[in-house]
Amino acid sequence: MQRQLANMKQSLFDQGYLDEQFVQLEELQDDANPNFVEEVVTLYYRDSARLVQNIDQALEKSPLDFSKLDSYMHQLKGSCSSIGAKKVKSECTQFREYCRVGNGDGCKRSFQQLKKEYATLRKKLEVYFQ
Amino acid sequence: MDLGVKSQPFTSSNASWKSGDVVPGQFPAGLKVLVVDDDPTCLRILEKMLKNCLYEVTTCNRAEVALDFLRDNKNGCDIVISDVHMPDMDGFKLLEHIGLLMDLPVIMMSADDSKHVVMKGVTHGACDYLIKPVRIEALKNIWQHVVRKKKHEWKDKDVEHSGSVEEGERQQKFPEDVDCSSSINEGNWKNSKRRKDEEDEVDDRDDTSTLKKPRVVWSVELHQQFVTAVNQLGIDKAVPKKILELMNVPGLTRENVASHLQKYRLYLRRLSGVSQHQNGLANSFMGPSDPSFGPMSSLSGVDLQALAASGQLPAQSLASIQAAALGRPTSKSAVPLPLVDQRNVFNFENPKLRFIEGQQQQSDSSKQVNLLHGIPTNMDSKQLATLHQSTLGNMNMHVHSQTSQSNSLLMQMVQPQSRTQLLNEINGSHVSNIPSSVGQPVLSRAIPSAVLGRNGIENIHGPQYTSLSQPSTSADYSSQSTEFSGNTFPLASSSGMSRGLLPNYDALNVNQNGNQDWRLQNVGSTFGPPHHSNIQGGLDVSRSVLIQQPVSSSQKGGQSRIPSANKAAFSLAEGFTSIPNVGQQLNFSASDKSLRSKAERLHETGFQNGLFSERYGQEDLMSALFKQQQEGLGAVESEFGFDGYHLDNLPV
């Protein structure tokens, strides 16, 4: 079981879903806070869900408010990087780049991709934490 | 535990450090850190990391809450870590506020690592900038900023402050209105002698003065009004009375305004980076036991200007101002820096005191203005000087006594030195500013009772800070920083500052006229304006005011505390009308969240340098003096919570 877990984790890292920051979180976990990582990840998903929703709504508007979108994305990126969600984070960067140049379609596409990665990671982590 | 998310705005992770002091052998364990970030994930992670570093953590997800916490818990925090992008207030604004209010080191952090943002951090005085995601290794060494700052302060303060913080608090004991001067004096002297730890101070802070003045909480809005008024009047002409009139805030007294003005000036001065000089000046002020306000005033005025111009306040002027403000004789008493022990990181006063002391030392004793005039007759100039010094050291805003407060304010204001300095200053003394009363305690964290006590914050655990509404500290800051330069006082104007904290600052920009504009404020915003000059301006004015005040102990009779010197300064400015509130006002300690009270205090002190000094000065000075005499550095202890750390290590 342990090995399974270890393998799972390793694959998450190998596939680039998680990065070094996740390791930092794990290192913070101790007897006093045995579920620290899970706690943080849960917190992340809860808080970022709100952001994702905001971005979705903002993308519906016309014309697009790029600075606002960028601001949301900056926050989301901060959260992602805190837990080590590597792929999601790189999608954030991509999105921000589109924002910077004012490419609305690019933003929307990128965001779709981001949501996908976001959901995928969540599932994987759910399995991992079980 | 996030602040603001639940009902408790503050959460404290370690309840272990009750005493608020770091166990000597375990430094930096026990370092009190305040983390401000609107991202709950990040906040949680940081909290855990800091706890793992054995620090005492308080988290907060709103800047206002953080400011209130800082204001109310002068010793509750040694260092602040704040995110740059926050919805309710820009991180840089918060930085400025903290810089103004208390001389605490602030570390900025962000996922944004672009150079211009990092630069902004530098210009606003952040002592470090971390890129997210933050690693625990980066957090392990944050204690260095606290130490550095304290060290820096101590150097500046030199002897004067030895134990000023404590003394400051003690001084607060002295009722402002020195009705019973003798008793007050005794009390003061006693306190200062003791240089005890802050526990004593706590009580003091709360207002030992016979006149219980409601604490004014300088909220952002209030401060903004203040700044506007100051700007309208012109920094030179901004006298508490007029400011009060302009502000037209019910319940605000002239003293409040005067003390706030003093602080503001000190802040500006600090931003302008004249702290060093100012210290010298302070010394000079403090020096002469007899009220030499006259000469000093001129000196200070001139000096301030000069400083403003060059960014280096002539020691004398600064000293005088400070002295005046602080009411402390600048004598070079070798007050061991110590006072920093008050350690209130949040002590607003401390920075001031420190600053002043530093100056004092530099300036020749001759200049010592006997700011302490106001001080009860018992205190001879020497004592006063000591007090000043000590108070300076203490700079706690707590110092109830007006003088001390004013002094501290002065100090603080005077040190516009760059934001960093401010920040540094903040460290030691800021805490003190935080009104001890705090009651607000949202900080469930276990702020060491001692610490709290000192500041009178007794219970930080008490009420939660949810309300935080009033940015009293912000207000304080704003006043102090008067952003004159028209720039948006970063706090206020910074984008997104919802609080409007600093709106005042903008207003203050006005002052640029003539005197030194306190542009420092622009710290956030523009960086451009010569900070020095800005602050100087403000400070000068205050200083001259201070100096002028003939130290008439009668002045407040009750005030006794050195204040008269300070008061004098203020009164000169406006026809000094007893600064009763000074004491109270200065207590930023937000004993209550009420903005008003703080505002009042600040207002009063603001323009009346004397007032400020009075507030702080007297008590602080007294205590400082005594302390110094008695203990030298010893007392410093726990200011930082690192008992073993301070003073001993610092060259005095």
PDB file of C-alpha atoms in Angstrom, chain B residues 1-221:
ATOM      1  CA  MET B   1      -5.855  29.881  11.314  1.00  0.00           C
ATOM      2  CA  ASP B   2      -6.586  32.747   9.245  1.00  0.00           C
ATOM      3  CA  LEU B   3      -7.512  36.026  10.315  1.00  0.00           C
ATOM      4  CA  GLY B   4     -10.498  37.501   8.858  1.00  0.00           C
ATOM      5  CA  VAL B   5     -11.827  34.371   7.554  1.00  0.00           C
ATOM      6  CA  LYS B   6     -13.609  33.388  10.564  1.00  0.00           C
ATOM      7  CA  SER B   7     -14.666  35.459  13.283  1.00  0.00           C
ATOM      8  CA  GLN B   8     -11.261  35.750  14.593  1.00  0.00           C
ATOM      9  CA  PRO B   9      -9.207  37.817  12.537  1.00  0.00           C
ATOM     10  CA  PHE B  10      -6.103  36.758  14.112  1.00  0.00           C
ATOM     11  CA  THR B  11      -4.904  33.465  14.854  1.00  0.00           C
ATOM     12  CA  SER B  12      -1.915  32.750  16.686  1.00  0.00           C
ATOM     13  CA  SER B  13      -0.124  29.654  16.395  1.00  0.00           C
ATOM     14  CA  ASN B  14       2.028  29.418  19.327  1.00  0.00           C
ATOM     15  CA  ALA B  15       0.628  29.985  22.598  1.00  0.00           C
ATOM     16  CA  SER B  16       3.762  29.075  24.172  1.00  0.00           C
ATOM     17  CA  TRP B  17       5.519  32.310  24.223  1.00  0.00           C
ATOM     18  CA  LYS B  18       3.529  33.919  26.780  1.00  0.00           C
ATOM     19  CA  SER B  19       6.117  36.123  27.961  1.00  0.00           C
ATOM     20  CA  GLY B  20       6.564  37.447  24.641  1.00  0.00           C
ATOM     21  CA  ASP B  21      10.173  37.137  24.990  1.00  0.00           C
ATOM     22  CA  VAL B  22      12.274  34.794  23.230  1.00  0.00           C
ATOM     23  CA  VAL B  23      13.974  32.521  25.493  1.00  0.00           C
ATOM     24  CA  PRO B  24      17.467  33.711  25.423  1.00  0.00           C
ATOM     25  CA  GLY B  25      19.076  30.570  24.500  1.00  0.00           C
ATOM     26  CA  GLN B  26      16.681  29.777  21.825  1.00  0.00           C
ATOM     27  CA  PHE B  27      16.702  32.797  19.739  1.00  0.00           C
ATOM     28  CA  PRO B  28      15.351  33.225  17.185  1.00  0.00           C
ATOM     29  CA  ALA B  29      12.727  30.876  18.371  1.00  0.00           C
ATOM     30  CA  GLY B  30       9.731  32.710  19.567  1.00  0.00           C
ATOM     31  CA  LEU B  31      10.108  35.482  17.101  1.00  0.00           C
ATOM     32  CA  LYS B  32       6.725  36.985  16.588  1.00  0.00           C
ATOM     33  CA  VAL B  33       5.693  37.067  13.030  1.00  0.00           C
ATOM     34  CA  LEU B  34       2.602  38.517  11.488  1.00  0.00           C
ATOM     35  CA  VAL B  35       1.674  37.177   8.106  1.00  0.00           C
ATOM     36  CA  VAL B  36      -0.734  39.012   5.892  1.00  0.00           C
ATOM     37  CA  ASP B  37      -2.015  37.378   2.761  1.00  0.00           C
ATOM     38  CA  ASP B  38      -5.406  37.114   1.229  1.00  0.00           C
ATOM     39  CA  ASP B  39      -4.700  33.691  -0.189  1.00  0.00           C
ATOM     40  CA  PRO B  40      -5.752  31.188   2.434  1.00  0.00           C
ATOM     41  CA  THR B  41      -3.696  28.411   1.000  1.00  0.00           C
ATOM     42  CA  CYS B  42      -0.573  30.449   1.139  1.00  0.00           C
ATOM     43  CA  LEU B  43      -1.390  31.720   4.538  1.00  0.00           C
ATOM     44  CA  ARG B  44      -1.809  28.273   5.897  1.00  0.00           C
ATOM     45  CA  ILE B  45       1.403  27.088   4.385  1.00  0.00           C
ATOM     46  CA  LEU B  46       3.365  30.020   5.659  1.00  0.00           C
ATOM     47  CA  GLU B  47       1.924  29.629   9.052  1.00  0.00           C
ATOM     48  CA  LYS B  48       3.017  26.067   9.213  1.00  0.00           C
ATOM     49  CA  MET B  49       6.424  26.848   7.919  1.00  0.00           C
ATOM     50  CA  LEU B  50       6.943  29.589  10.426  1.00  0.00           C
ATOM     51  CA  LYS B  51       5.755  27.421  13.202  1.00  0.00           C
ATOM     52  CA  ASN B  52       8.213  24.847  12.138  1.00  0.00           C
ATOM     53  CA  CYS B  53      10.859  27.477  12.468  1.00  0.00           C
ATOM     54  CA  LEU B  54       9.674  27.857  16.013  1.00  0.00           C
ATOM     55  CA  TYR B  55       8.334  31.299  15.439  1.00  0.00           C
ATOM     56  CA  GLU B  56       5.209  32.595  16.929  1.00  0.00           C
ATOM     57  CA  VAL B  57       2.808  33.242  14.145  1.00  0.00           C
ATOM     58  CA  THR B  58      -0.224  35.397  13.739  1.00  0.00           C
ATOM     59  CA  THR B  59      -2.012  35.255  10.480  1.00  0.00           C
ATOM     60  CA  CYS B  60      -4.258  37.727   8.891  1.00  0.00           C
ATOM     61  CA  ASN B  61      -5.925  37.843   5.586  1.00  0.00           C
ATOM     62  CA  ARG B  62      -6.751  41.482   5.552  1.00  0.00           C
ATOM     63  CA  ALA B  63      -4.437  44.380   5.794  1.00  0.00           C
ATOM     64  CA  GLU B  64      -6.696  46.439   7.964  1.00  0.00           C
ATOM     65  CA  VAL B  65      -6.963  43.728  10.450  1.00  0.00           C
ATOM     66  CA  ALA B  66      -3.250  43.435  10.450  1.00  0.00           C
ATOM     67  CA  LEU B  67      -2.810  47.099  11.117  1.00  0.00           C
ATOM     68  CA  ASP B  68      -5.216  47.032  13.922  1.00  0.00           C
ATOM     69  CA  PHE B  69      -3.466  44.162  15.386  1.00  0.00           C
ATOM     70  CA  LEU B  70      -0.183  45.898  15.166  1.00  0.00           C
ATOM     71  CA  ARG B  71      -1.573  48.999  16.612  1.00  0.00           C
ATOM     72  CA  ASP B  72      -3.086  47.264  19.474  1.00  0.00           C
ATOM     73  CA  ASN B  73      -0.264  45.048  20.281  1.00  0.00           C
ATOM     74  CA  LYS B  74       2.791  46.993  20.442  1.00  0.00           C
ATOM     75  CA  ASN B  75       4.896  44.166  21.392  1.00  0.00           C
ATOM     76  CA  GLY B  76       2.954  41.632  19.596  1.00  0.00           C
ATOM     77  CA  CYS B  77       5.045  41.415  16.567  1.00  0.00           C
ATOM     78  CA  ASP B  78       8.650  41.492  15.611  1.00  0.00           C
ATOM     79  CA  ILE B  79       8.338  41.229  11.923  1.00  0.00           C
ATOM     80  CA  VAL B  80       5.643  41.316   9.299  1.00  0.00           C
ATOM     81  CA  ILE B  81       5.404  39.322   6.128  1.00  0.00           C
ATOM     82  CA  SER B  82       2.940  40.627   3.661  1.00  0.00           C
ATOM     83  CA  ASP B  83       1.732  39.761   0.230  1.00  0.00           C
ATOM     84  CA  VAL B  84       1.942  42.428  -2.386  1.00  0.00           C
ATOM     85  CA  HIS B  85      -1.371  41.926  -4.066  1.00  0.00           C
ATOM     86  CA  MET B  86      -4.261  42.017  -1.751  1.00  0.00           C
ATOM     87  CA  PRO B  87      -7.777  43.052  -2.437  1.00  0.00           C
ATOM     88  CA  ASP B  88      -8.342  45.423   0.405  1.00  0.00           C
ATOM     89  CA  MET B  89      -5.085  47.193   0.464  1.00  0.00           C
ATOM     90  CA  ASP B  90      -2.010  47.190  -1.594  1.00  0.00           C
ATOM     91  CA  GLY B  91       0.840  45.498   0.128  1.00  0.00           C
ATOM     92  CA  PHE B  92       3.030  48.495  -0.327  1.00  0.00           C
ATOM     93  CA  LYS B  93       0.575  50.701   1.354  1.00  0.00           C
ATOM     94  CA  LEU B  94       0.459  48.391   4.231  1.00  0.00           C
ATOM     95  CA  LEU B  95       4.169  48.529   4.252  1.00  0.00           C
ATOM     96  CA  GLU B  96       4.108  52.207   4.531  1.00  0.00           C
ATOM     97  CA  HIS B  97       1.607  52.197   7.226  1.00  0.00           C
ATOM     98  CA  ILE B  98       3.591  49.854   9.214  1.00  0.00           C
ATOM     99  CA  GLY B  99       6.611  51.890   8.561  1.00  0.00           C
ATOM    100  CA  LEU B 100       4.873  54.898   9.896  1.00  0.00           C
ATOM    101  CA  LEU B 101       3.272  53.426  12.790  1.00  0.00           C
ATOM    102  CA  MET B 102       5.843  51.204  13.986  1.00  0.00           C
ATOM    103  CA  ASP B 103       9.228  50.509  13.153  1.00  0.00           C
ATOM    104  CA  LEU B 104       8.833  46.943  12.228  1.00  0.00           C
ATOM    105  CA  PRO B 105      10.693  45.134   9.548  1.00  0.00           C
ATOM    106  CA  VAL B 106       8.395  44.099   6.761  1.00  0.00           C
ATOM    107  CA  ILE B 107       9.029  41.440   4.200  1.00  0.00           C
ATOM    108  CA  MET B 108       7.081  41.547   1.030  1.00  0.00           C
ATOM    109  CA  MET B 109       6.242  38.515  -0.969  1.00  0.00           C
ATOM    110  CA  SER B 110       4.607  37.780  -4.221  1.00  0.00           C
ATOM    111  CA  ALA B 111       4.453  35.370  -7.044  1.00  0.00           C
ATOM    112  CA  ASP B 112       5.458  38.322  -9.116  1.00  0.00           C
ATOM    113  CA  ASP B 113       9.165  38.546  -9.416  1.00  0.00           C
ATOM    114  CA  SER B 114       9.413  41.299 -11.918  1.00  0.00           C
ATOM    115  CA  LYS B 115      12.086  43.772 -11.166  1.00  0.00           C
ATOM    116  CA  HIS B 116       9.933  46.790 -10.866  1.00  0.00           C
ATOM    117  CA  VAL B 117       7.840  45.216  -8.215  1.00  0.00           C
ATOM    118  CA  VAL B 118      10.839  44.156  -6.258  1.00  0.00           C
ATOM    119  CA  MET B 119      12.180  47.648  -6.623  1.00  0.00           C
ATOM    120  CA  LYS B 120       8.987  49.006  -5.309  1.00  0.00           C
ATOM    121  CA  GLY B 121       9.438  46.910  -2.297  1.00  0.00           C
ATOM    122  CA  VAL B 122      12.839  48.363  -1.786  1.00  0.00           C
ATOM    123  CA  THR B 123      11.715  51.898  -2.168  1.00  0.00           C
ATOM    124  CA  HIS B 124       8.865  51.436   0.183  1.00  0.00           C
ATOM    125  CA  GLY B 125      11.239  50.213   2.724  1.00  0.00           C
ATOM    126  CA  ALA B 126      10.634  46.526   2.739  1.00  0.00           C
ATOM    127  CA  CYS B 127      13.515  44.779   4.287  1.00  0.00           C
ATOM    128  CA  ASP B 128      13.211  41.807   2.027  1.00  0.00           C
ATOM    129  CA  TYR B 129      11.241  40.426  -0.839  1.00  0.00           C
ATOM    130  CA  LEU B 130      10.333  36.786  -1.193  1.00  0.00           C
ATOM    131  CA  ILE B 131       9.114  35.167  -4.340  1.00  0.00           C
ATOM    132  CA  LYS B 132       6.323  32.711  -4.064  1.00  0.00           C
ATOM    133  CA  PRO B 133       6.204  29.903  -3.609  1.00  0.00           C
ATOM    134  CA  VAL B 134       8.070  30.535  -0.444  1.00  0.00           C
ATOM    135  CA  ARG B 135      10.317  27.895   0.851  1.00  0.00           C
ATOM    136  CA  ILE B 136      10.890  27.252   4.467  1.00  0.00           C
ATOM    137  CA  GLU B 137      14.570  27.962   4.086  1.00  0.00           C
ATOM    138  CA  ALA B 138      13.749  31.493   3.139  1.00  0.00           C
ATOM    139  CA  LEU B 139      11.722  31.900   6.265  1.00  0.00           C
ATOM    140  CA  LYS B 140      14.258  30.498   8.577  1.00  0.00           C
ATOM    141  CA  ASN B 141      16.418  33.529   8.319  1.00  0.00           C
ATOM    142  CA  ILE B 142      13.926  36.278   8.628  1.00  0.00           C
ATOM    143  CA  TRP B 143      15.036  36.923  12.140  1.00  0.00           C
ATOM    144  CA  GLN B 144      18.053  38.633  10.751  1.00  0.00           C
ATOM    145  CA  HIS B 145      15.908  41.540   9.729  1.00  0.00           C
ATOM    146  CA  VAL B 146      14.655  41.995  13.193  1.00  0.00           C
ATOM    147  CA  VAL B 147      18.066  41.941  14.633  1.00  0.00           C
ATOM    148  CA  ARG B 148      19.430  44.189  12.040  1.00  0.00           C
ATOM    149  CA  LYS B 149      16.829  46.715  12.615  1.00  0.00           C
ATOM    150  CA  LYS B 150      17.195  46.697  16.268  1.00  0.00           C
ATOM    151  CA  LYS B 151      20.821  46.959  15.976  1.00  0.00           C
ATOM    152  CA  HIS B 152      20.468  49.828  13.698  1.00  0.00           C
ATOM    153  CA  GLU B 153      18.158  51.511  15.980  1.00  0.00           C
ATOM    154  CA  TRP B 154      20.218  50.991  18.908  1.00  0.00           C
ATOM    155  CA  LYS B 155      23.081  52.492  17.303  1.00  0.00           C
ATOM    156  CA  ASP B 156      21.125  55.470  16.503  1.00  0.00           C
ATOM    157  CA  LYS B 157      19.620  55.798  19.711  1.00  0.00           C
ATOM    158  CA  ASP B 158      22.610  55.238  21.476  1.00  0.00           C
ATOM    159  CA  VAL B 159      22.455  55.593  24.983  1.00  0.00           C
ATOM    160  CA  GLU B 160      19.503  57.559  25.132  1.00  0.00           C
ATOM    161  CA  HIS B 161      17.179  54.976  24.553  1.00  0.00           C
ATOM    162  CA  SER B 162      18.374  52.551  26.848  1.00  0.00           C
ATOM    163  CA  GLY B 163      15.325  51.122  28.007  1.00  0.00           C
ATOM    164  CA  SER B 164      13.509  53.914  26.534  1.00  0.00           C
ATOM    165  CA  VAL B 165      10.845  51.754  25.490  1.00  0.00           C
ATOM    166  CA  GLU B 166      10.178  50.717  28.852  1.00  0.00           C
ATOM    167  CA  GLU B 167      10.540  54.045  30.095  1.00  0.00           C
ATOM    168  CA  GLY B 168       8.341  55.307  27.578  1.00  0.00           C
ATOM    169  CA  GLU B 169       5.726  53.188  28.857  1.00  0.00           C
ATOM    170  CA  ARG B 170       6.446  54.182  32.220  1.00  0.00           C
ATOM    171  CA  GLN B 171       6.197  57.579  31.273  1.00  0.00           C
ATOM    172  CA  GLN B 172       2.900  56.987  30.116  1.00  0.00           C
ATOM    173  CA  LYS B 173       2.061  56.399  33.516  1.00  0.00           C
ATOM    174  CA  PHE B 174       2.498  59.865  34.177  1.00  0.00           C
ATOM    175  CA  PRO B 175      -0.681  61.448  33.723  1.00  0.00           C
ATOM    176  CA  GLU B 176      -0.631  63.898  31.154  1.00  0.00           C
ATOM    177  CA  ASP B 177      -2.171  66.456  33.026  1.00  0.00           C
ATOM    178  CA  VAL B 178       0.211  66.415  35.651  1.00  0.00           C
ATOM    179  CA  ASP B 179      -2.060  67.452  38.238  1.00  0.00           C
ATOM    180  CA  CYS B 180      -0.136  65.801  40.789  1.00  0.00           C
ATOM    181  CA  SER B 181       3.119  66.508  39.393  1.00  0.00           C
ATOM    182  CA  SER B 182       4.938  65.331  42.320  1.00  0.00           C
ATOM    183  CA  SER B 183       3.324  62.077  42.431  1.00  0.00           C
ATOM    184  CA  ILE B 184       3.649  61.804  38.842  1.00  0.00           C
ATOM    185  CA  ASN B 185       7.165  62.558  38.940  1.00  0.00           C
ATOM    186  CA  GLU B 186       7.713  60.004  41.394  1.00  0.00           C
ATOM    187  CA  GLY B 187       5.868  57.616  39.465  1.00  0.00           C
ATOM    188  CA  ASN B 188       7.750  58.489  36.470  1.00  0.00           C
ATOM    189  CA  TRP B 189      11.012  58.377  38.018  1.00  0.00           C
ATOM    190  CA  LYS B 190      10.283  55.245  39.565  1.00  0.00           C
ATOM    191  CA  ASN B 191       9.299  53.750  36.466  1.00  0.00           C
ATOM    192  CA  SER B 192      12.083  54.867  34.543  1.00  0.00           C
ATOM    193  CA  LYS B 193      14.320  53.709  37.132  1.00  0.00           C
ATOM    194  CA  ARG B 194      12.976  50.454  37.019  1.00  0.00           C
ATOM    195  CA  ARG B 195      13.309  49.958  33.530  1.00  0.00           C
ATOM    196  CA  LYS B 196      11.399  47.104  34.184  1.00  0.00           C
ATOM    197  CA  ASP B 197       9.917  45.147  31.733  1.00  0.00           C
ATOM    198  CA  GLU B 198       7.096  45.888  29.973  1.00  0.00           C
ATOM    199  CA  GLU B 199       4.606  44.516  32.213  1.00  0.00           C
ATOM    200  CA  ASP B 200       4.627  47.664  34.028  1.00  0.00           C
ATOM    201  CA  GLU B 201       4.180  49.495  31.007  1.00  0.00           C
ATOM    202  CA  VAL B 202       1.105  47.892  30.213  1.00  0.00           C
ATOM    203  CA  ASP B 203      -0.615  49.565  32.896  1.00  0.00           C
ATOM    204  CA  ASP B 204       0.868  52.725  32.058  1.00  0.00           C
ATOM    205  CA  ARG B 205      -0.211  52.595  28.721  1.00  0.00           C
ATOM    206  CA  ASP B 206      -3.584  52.366  29.638  1.00  0.00           C
ATOM    207  CA  ASP B 207      -3.577  55.636  30.924  1.00  0.00           C
ATOM    208  CA  THR B 208      -2.287  56.477  34.127  1.00  0.00           C
ATOM    209  CA  SER B 209      -2.870  60.008  33.654  1.00  0.00           C
ATOM    210  CA  THR B 210      -5.504  61.410  35.694  1.00  0.00           C
ATOM    211  CA  LEU B 211      -7.153  62.632  32.708  1.00  0.00           C
ATOM    212  CA  LYS B 212      -8.416  59.745  30.990  1.00  0.00           C
ATOM    213  CA  LYS B 213      -8.703  60.628  27.537  1.00  0.00           C
ATOM    214  CA  PRO B 214     -10.379  58.414  25.189  1.00  0.00           C
ATOM    215  CA  ARG B 215      -7.955  56.886  22.963  1.00  0.00           C
ATOM    216  CA  VAL B 216      -8.117  58.105  19.554  1.00  0.00           C
ATOM    217  CA  VAL B 217      -7.807  55.625  16.888  1.00  0.00           C
ATOM    218  CA  TRP B 218      -6.322  57.060  13.850  1.00  0.00           C
ATOM    219  CA  SER B 219      -8.113  55.265  11.191  1.00  0.00           C
ATOM    220  CA  VAL B 220      -7.235  55.654   7.664  1.00  0.00           C
ATOM    221  CA  GLU B 221     -10.046  57.981   7.086  1.00  0.00           C
TER     222      GLU B 221
END
